[in-house]
mmCIF file of C-alpha atoms in Angstrom:
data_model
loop_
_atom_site.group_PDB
_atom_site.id
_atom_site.type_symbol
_atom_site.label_atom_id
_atom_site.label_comp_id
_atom_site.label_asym_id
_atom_site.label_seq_id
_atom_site.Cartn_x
_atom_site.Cartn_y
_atom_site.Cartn_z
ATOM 1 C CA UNK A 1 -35.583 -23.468 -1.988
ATOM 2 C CA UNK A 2 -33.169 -25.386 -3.886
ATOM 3 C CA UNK A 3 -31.253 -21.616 -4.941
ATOM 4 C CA UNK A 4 -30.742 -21.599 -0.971
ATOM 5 C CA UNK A 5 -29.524 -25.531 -0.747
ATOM 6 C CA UNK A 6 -27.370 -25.169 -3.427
ATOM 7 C CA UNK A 7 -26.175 -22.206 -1.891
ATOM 8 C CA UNK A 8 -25.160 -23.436 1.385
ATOM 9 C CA UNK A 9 -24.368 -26.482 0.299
ATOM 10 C CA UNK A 10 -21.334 -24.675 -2.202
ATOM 11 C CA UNK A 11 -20.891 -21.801 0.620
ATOM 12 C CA UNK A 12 -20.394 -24.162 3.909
ATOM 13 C CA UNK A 13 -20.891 -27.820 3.185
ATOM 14 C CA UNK A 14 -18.470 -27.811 0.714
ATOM 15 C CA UNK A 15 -15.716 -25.842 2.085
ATOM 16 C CA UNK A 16 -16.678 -28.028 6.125
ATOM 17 C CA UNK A 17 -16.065 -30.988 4.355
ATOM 18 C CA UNK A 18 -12.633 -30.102 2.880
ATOM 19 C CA UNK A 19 -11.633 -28.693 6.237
ATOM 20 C CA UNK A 20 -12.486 -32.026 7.857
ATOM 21 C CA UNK A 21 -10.823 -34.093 5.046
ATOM 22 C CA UNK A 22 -7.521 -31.936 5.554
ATOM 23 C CA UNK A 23 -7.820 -32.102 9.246
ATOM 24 C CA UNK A 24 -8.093 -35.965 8.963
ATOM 25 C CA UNK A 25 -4.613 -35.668 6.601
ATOM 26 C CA UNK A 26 -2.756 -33.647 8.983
ATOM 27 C CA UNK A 27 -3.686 -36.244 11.903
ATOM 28 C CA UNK A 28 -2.425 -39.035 10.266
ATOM 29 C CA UNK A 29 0.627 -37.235 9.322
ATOM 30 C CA UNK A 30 1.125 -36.359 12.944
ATOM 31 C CA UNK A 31 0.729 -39.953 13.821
ATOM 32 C CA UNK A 32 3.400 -41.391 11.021
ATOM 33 C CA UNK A 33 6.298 -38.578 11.750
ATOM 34 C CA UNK A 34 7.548 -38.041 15.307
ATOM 35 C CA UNK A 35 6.877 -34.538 16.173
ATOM 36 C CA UNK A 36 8.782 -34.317 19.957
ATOM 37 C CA UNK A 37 6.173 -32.978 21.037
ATOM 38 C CA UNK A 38 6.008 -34.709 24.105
ATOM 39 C CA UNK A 39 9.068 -32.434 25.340
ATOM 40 C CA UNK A 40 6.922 -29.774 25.276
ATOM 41 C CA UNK A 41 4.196 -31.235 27.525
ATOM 42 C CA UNK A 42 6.773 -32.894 29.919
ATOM 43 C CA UNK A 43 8.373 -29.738 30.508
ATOM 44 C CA UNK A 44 5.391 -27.552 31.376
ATOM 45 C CA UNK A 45 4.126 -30.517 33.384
ATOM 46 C CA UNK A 46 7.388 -30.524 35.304
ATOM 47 C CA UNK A 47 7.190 -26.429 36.343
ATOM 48 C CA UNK A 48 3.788 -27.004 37.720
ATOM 49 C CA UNK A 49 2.832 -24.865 40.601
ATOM 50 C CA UNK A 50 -1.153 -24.585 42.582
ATOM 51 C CA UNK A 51 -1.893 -21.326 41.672
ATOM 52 C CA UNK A 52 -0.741 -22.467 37.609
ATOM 53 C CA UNK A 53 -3.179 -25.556 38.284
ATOM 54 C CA UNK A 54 -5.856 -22.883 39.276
ATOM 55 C CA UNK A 55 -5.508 -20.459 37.173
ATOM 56 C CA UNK A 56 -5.563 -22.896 33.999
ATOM 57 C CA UNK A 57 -8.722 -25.052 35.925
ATOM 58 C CA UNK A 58 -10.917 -21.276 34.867
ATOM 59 C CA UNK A 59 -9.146 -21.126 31.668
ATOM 60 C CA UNK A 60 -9.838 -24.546 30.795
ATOM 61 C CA UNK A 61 -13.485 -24.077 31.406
ATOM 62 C CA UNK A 62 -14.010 -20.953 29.135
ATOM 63 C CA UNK A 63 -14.474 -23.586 26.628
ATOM 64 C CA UNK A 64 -16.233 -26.674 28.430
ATOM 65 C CA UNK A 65 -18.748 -28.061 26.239
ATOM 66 C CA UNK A 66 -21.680 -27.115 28.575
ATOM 67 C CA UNK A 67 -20.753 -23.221 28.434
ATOM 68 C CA UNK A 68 -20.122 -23.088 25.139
ATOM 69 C CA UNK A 69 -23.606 -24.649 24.604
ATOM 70 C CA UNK A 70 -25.337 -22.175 26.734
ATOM 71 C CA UNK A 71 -23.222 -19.308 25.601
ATOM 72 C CA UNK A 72 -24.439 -19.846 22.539
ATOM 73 C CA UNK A 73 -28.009 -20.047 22.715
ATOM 74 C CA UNK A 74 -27.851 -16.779 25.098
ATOM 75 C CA UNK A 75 -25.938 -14.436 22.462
ATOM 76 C CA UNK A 76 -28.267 -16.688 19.892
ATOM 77 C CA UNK A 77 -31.388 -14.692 21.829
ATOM 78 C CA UNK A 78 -29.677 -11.447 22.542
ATOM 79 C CA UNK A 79 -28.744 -10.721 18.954
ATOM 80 C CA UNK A 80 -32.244 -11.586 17.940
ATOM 81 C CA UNK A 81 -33.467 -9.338 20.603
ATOM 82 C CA UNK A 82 -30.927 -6.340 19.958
ATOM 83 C CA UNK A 83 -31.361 -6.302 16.384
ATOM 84 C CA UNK A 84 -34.894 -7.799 15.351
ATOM 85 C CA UNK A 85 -33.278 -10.688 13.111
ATOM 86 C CA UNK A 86 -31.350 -13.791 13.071
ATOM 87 C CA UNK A 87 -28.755 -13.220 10.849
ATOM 88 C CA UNK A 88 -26.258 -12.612 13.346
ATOM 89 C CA UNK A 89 -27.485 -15.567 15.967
ATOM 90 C CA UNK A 90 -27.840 -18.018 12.976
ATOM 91 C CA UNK A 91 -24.134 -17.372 12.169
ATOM 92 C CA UNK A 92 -22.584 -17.868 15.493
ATOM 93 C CA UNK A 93 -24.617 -20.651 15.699
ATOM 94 C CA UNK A 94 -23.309 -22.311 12.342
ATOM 95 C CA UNK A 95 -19.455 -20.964 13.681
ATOM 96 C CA UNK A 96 -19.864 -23.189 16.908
ATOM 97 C CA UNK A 97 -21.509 -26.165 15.557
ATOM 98 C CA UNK A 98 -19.197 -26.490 12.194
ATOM 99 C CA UNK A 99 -16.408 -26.835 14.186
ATOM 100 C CA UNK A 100 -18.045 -29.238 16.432
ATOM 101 C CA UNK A 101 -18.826 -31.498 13.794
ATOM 102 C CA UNK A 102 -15.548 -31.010 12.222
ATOM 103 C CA UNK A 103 -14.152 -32.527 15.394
ATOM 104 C CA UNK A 104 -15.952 -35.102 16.152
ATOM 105 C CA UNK A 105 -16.138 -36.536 12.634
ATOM 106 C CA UNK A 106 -12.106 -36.479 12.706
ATOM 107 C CA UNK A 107 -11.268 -36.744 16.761
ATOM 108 C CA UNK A 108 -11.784 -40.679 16.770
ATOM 109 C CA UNK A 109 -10.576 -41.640 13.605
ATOM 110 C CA UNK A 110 -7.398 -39.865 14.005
ATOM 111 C CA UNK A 111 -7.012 -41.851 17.624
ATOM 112 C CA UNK A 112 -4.020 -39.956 18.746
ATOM 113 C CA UNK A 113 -3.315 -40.415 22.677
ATOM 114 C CA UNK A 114 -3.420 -37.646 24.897
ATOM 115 C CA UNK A 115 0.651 -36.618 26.099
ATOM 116 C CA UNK A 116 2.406 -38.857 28.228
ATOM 117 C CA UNK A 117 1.992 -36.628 31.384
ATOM 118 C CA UNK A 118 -0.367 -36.467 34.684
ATOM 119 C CA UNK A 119 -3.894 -35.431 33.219
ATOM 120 C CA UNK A 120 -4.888 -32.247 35.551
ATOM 121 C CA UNK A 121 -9.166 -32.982 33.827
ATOM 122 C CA UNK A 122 -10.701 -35.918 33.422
ATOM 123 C CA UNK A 123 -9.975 -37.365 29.912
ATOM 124 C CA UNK A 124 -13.466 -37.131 27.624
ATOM 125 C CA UNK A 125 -13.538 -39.791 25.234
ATOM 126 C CA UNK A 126 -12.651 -38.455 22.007
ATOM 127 C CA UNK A 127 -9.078 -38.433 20.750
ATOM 128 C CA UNK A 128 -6.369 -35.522 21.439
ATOM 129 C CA UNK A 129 -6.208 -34.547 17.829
ATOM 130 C CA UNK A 130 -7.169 -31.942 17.092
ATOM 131 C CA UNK A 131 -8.323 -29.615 20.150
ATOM 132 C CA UNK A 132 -12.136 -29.389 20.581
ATOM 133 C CA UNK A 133 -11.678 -26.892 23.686
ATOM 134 C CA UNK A 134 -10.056 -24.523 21.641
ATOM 135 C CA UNK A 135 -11.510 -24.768 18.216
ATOM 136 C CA UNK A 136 -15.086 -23.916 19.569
ATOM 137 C CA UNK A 137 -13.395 -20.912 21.931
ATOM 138 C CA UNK A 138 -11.879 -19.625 18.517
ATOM 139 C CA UNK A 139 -15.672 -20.055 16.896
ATOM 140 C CA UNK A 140 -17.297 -18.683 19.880
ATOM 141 C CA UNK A 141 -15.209 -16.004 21.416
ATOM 142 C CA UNK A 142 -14.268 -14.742 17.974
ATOM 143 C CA UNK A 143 -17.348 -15.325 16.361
ATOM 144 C CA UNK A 144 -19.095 -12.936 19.163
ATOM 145 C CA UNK A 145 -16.131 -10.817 18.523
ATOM 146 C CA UNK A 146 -16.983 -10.297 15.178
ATOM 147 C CA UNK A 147 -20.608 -9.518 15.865
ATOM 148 C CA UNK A 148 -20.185 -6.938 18.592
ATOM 149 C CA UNK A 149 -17.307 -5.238 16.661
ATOM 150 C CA UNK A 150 -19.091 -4.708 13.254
ATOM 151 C CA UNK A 151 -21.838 -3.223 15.171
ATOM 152 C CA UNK A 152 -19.267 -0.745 16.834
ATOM 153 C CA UNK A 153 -18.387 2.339 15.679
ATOM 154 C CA UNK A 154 -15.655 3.198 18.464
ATOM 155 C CA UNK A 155 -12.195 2.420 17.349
ATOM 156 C CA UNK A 156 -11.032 1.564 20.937
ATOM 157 C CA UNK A 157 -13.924 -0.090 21.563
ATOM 158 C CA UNK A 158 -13.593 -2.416 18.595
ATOM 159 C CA UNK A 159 -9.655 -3.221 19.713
ATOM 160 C CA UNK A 160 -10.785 -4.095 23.130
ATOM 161 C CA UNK A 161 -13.636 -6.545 22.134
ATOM 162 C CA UNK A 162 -10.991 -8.307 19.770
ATOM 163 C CA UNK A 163 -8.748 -8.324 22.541
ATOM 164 C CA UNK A 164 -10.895 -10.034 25.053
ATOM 165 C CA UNK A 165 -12.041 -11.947 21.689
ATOM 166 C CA UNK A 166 -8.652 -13.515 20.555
ATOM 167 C CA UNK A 167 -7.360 -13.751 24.352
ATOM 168 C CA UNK A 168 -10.132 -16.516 25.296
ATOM 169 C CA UNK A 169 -9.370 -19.235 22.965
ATOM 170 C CA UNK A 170 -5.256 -18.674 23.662
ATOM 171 C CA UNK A 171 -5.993 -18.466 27.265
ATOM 172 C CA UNK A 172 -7.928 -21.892 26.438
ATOM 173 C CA UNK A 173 -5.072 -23.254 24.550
ATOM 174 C CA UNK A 174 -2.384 -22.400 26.913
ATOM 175 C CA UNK A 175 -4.597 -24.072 29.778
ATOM 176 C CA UNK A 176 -5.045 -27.135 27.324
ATOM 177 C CA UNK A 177 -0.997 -27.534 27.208
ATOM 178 C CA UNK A 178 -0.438 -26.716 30.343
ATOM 179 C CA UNK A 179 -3.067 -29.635 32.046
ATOM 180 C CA UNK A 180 -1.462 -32.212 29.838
ATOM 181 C CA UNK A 181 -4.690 -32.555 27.684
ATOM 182 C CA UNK A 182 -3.135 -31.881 24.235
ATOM 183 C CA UNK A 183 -0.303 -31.436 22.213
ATOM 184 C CA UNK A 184 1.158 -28.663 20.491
ATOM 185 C CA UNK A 185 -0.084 -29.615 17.211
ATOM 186 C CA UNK A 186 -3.575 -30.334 18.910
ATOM 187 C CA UNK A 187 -4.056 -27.153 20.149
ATOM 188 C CA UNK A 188 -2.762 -25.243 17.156
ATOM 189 C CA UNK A 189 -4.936 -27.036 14.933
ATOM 190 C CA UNK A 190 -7.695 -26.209 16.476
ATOM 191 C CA UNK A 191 -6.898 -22.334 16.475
ATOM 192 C CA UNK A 192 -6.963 -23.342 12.712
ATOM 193 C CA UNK A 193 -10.462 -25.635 12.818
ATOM 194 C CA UNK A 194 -11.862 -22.430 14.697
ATOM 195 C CA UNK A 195 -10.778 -19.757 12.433
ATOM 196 C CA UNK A 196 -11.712 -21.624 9.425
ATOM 197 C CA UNK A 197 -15.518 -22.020 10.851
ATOM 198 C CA UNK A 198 -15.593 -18.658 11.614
ATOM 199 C CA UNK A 199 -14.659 -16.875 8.283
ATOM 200 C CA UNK A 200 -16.733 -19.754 6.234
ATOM 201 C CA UNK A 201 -19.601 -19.472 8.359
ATOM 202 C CA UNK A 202 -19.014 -15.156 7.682
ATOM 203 C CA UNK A 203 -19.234 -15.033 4.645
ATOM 204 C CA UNK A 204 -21.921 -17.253 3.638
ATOM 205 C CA UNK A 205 -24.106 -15.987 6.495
ATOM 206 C CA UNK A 206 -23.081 -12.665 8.268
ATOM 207 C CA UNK A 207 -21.522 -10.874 4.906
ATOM 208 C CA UNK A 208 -23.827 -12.503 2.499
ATOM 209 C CA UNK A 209 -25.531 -9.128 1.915
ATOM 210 C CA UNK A 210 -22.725 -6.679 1.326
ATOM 211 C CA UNK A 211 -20.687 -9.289 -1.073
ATOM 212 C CA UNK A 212 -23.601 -9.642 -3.200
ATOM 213 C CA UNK A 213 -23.981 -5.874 -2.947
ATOM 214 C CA UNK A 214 -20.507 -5.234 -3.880
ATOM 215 C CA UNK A 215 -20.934 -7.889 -7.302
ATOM 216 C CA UNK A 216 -23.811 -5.837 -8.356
ATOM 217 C CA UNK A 217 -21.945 -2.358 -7.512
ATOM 218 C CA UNK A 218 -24.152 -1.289 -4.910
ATOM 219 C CA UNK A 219 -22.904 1.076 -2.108
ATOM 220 C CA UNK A 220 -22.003 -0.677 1.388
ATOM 221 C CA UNK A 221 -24.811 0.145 3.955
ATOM 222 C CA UNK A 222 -23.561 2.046 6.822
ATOM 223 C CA UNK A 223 -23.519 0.082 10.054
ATOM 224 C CA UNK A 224 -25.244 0.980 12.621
ATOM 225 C CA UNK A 225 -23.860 1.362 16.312
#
């Protein structure tokens, strides 16, 4: 037992804390130097049109806190279902939640206002630094990216799941801009936050097995479609 603390504790605690210390830097850094930012967000609230508003209202929600939630615990139960274990649902699950925790242990004590521009959603009560919408669609989207395309043999199949896979969380972060919910800097940090979750929460979980089969000089397993 405490091989496997240890374990995690040097293979995701470690490396989640870091990420949240650096995240907490980079917010206060934002806050002390003027980015002009607010340009940005003034001028894509200016060009504003109803079929924009609608079309960013879906993208928006790809990453609402309720969907991701229940996303989640659906692939969670198909993975376990497809493939008789929980090695790929536990990692997805530690991709979404690190991030969330990341967030919201950095969110309010950065404090940074949402932009100066009509709010098209209803502001939620954490802070606009960094982007909570789009780091958990970069840890979910991507993270069930990942799964389905190491389990894929087909080249083109494999392109168009990391298609779909990488186009959710920019759709999200567009849609974030766009509604006047976040900042550049917001939104592109969280693209970070997200990735970040995603590869730690890899290779301590999903690649586990072939890294410590690759140490000891034992062949890669062939997947499996």
């Amino acid at each position: 037992m405490s091989e496997h603390v240890k374990y995690y504790a040097m293979t995701v605690l470690s490396p989640l804390l870091l990420m949240a210390a650096v995240t907490y830097g980079v917010g206060e850094a934002i806050l002390a130097w003027p980015t002009g930012e607010a340009t940005v967000s003034r001028t894509l609230a200016a060009d504003r049109t109803s079929l924009w508003n609608t079309l960013t209202d879906y993208g928006s929600s790809l990453s609402d806190t309720p969907y991701i939630v229940a996303l989640t615990a659906i692939a969670a139960i198909a993975f376990r279902l497809a493939w008789k274990r929980w090695l790929e649902s536990a990692f997805l699950i530690v991709a979404v939640w690190s991030q969330s925790l990341v967030f919201l242990a950095t969110t309010e004590v950065v404090g940074r206002h949402r932009p100066p521009v009509q709010h098209l959603d209803p502001a939620p009560p954490t802070s606009s630094f960094p982007s909570g919408h789009v780091s958990a669609a970069v840890a979910f989207y991507c993270g069930l990216a990942l799964v389905l395309a190491t389990h894929t043999r087909n080249k083109a199949l494999r392109v168009v799941i990391w298609v779909l896979g990488i186009a959710a969380p920019l759709i999200v972060a567009f849609s974030r801009l766009y509604r006047g919910m976040h900042f550049l800097t917001d939104v592109s940090w969280g693209l970070l936050l997200g990735t970040v979750c995603v590869v730690v929460a890899a290779r301590a979980i999903l690649f586990r097995r072939e890294r410590e089969q690759r140490r000891s000089g034992v062949a890669r397993p062939v997947v499996t479609a």
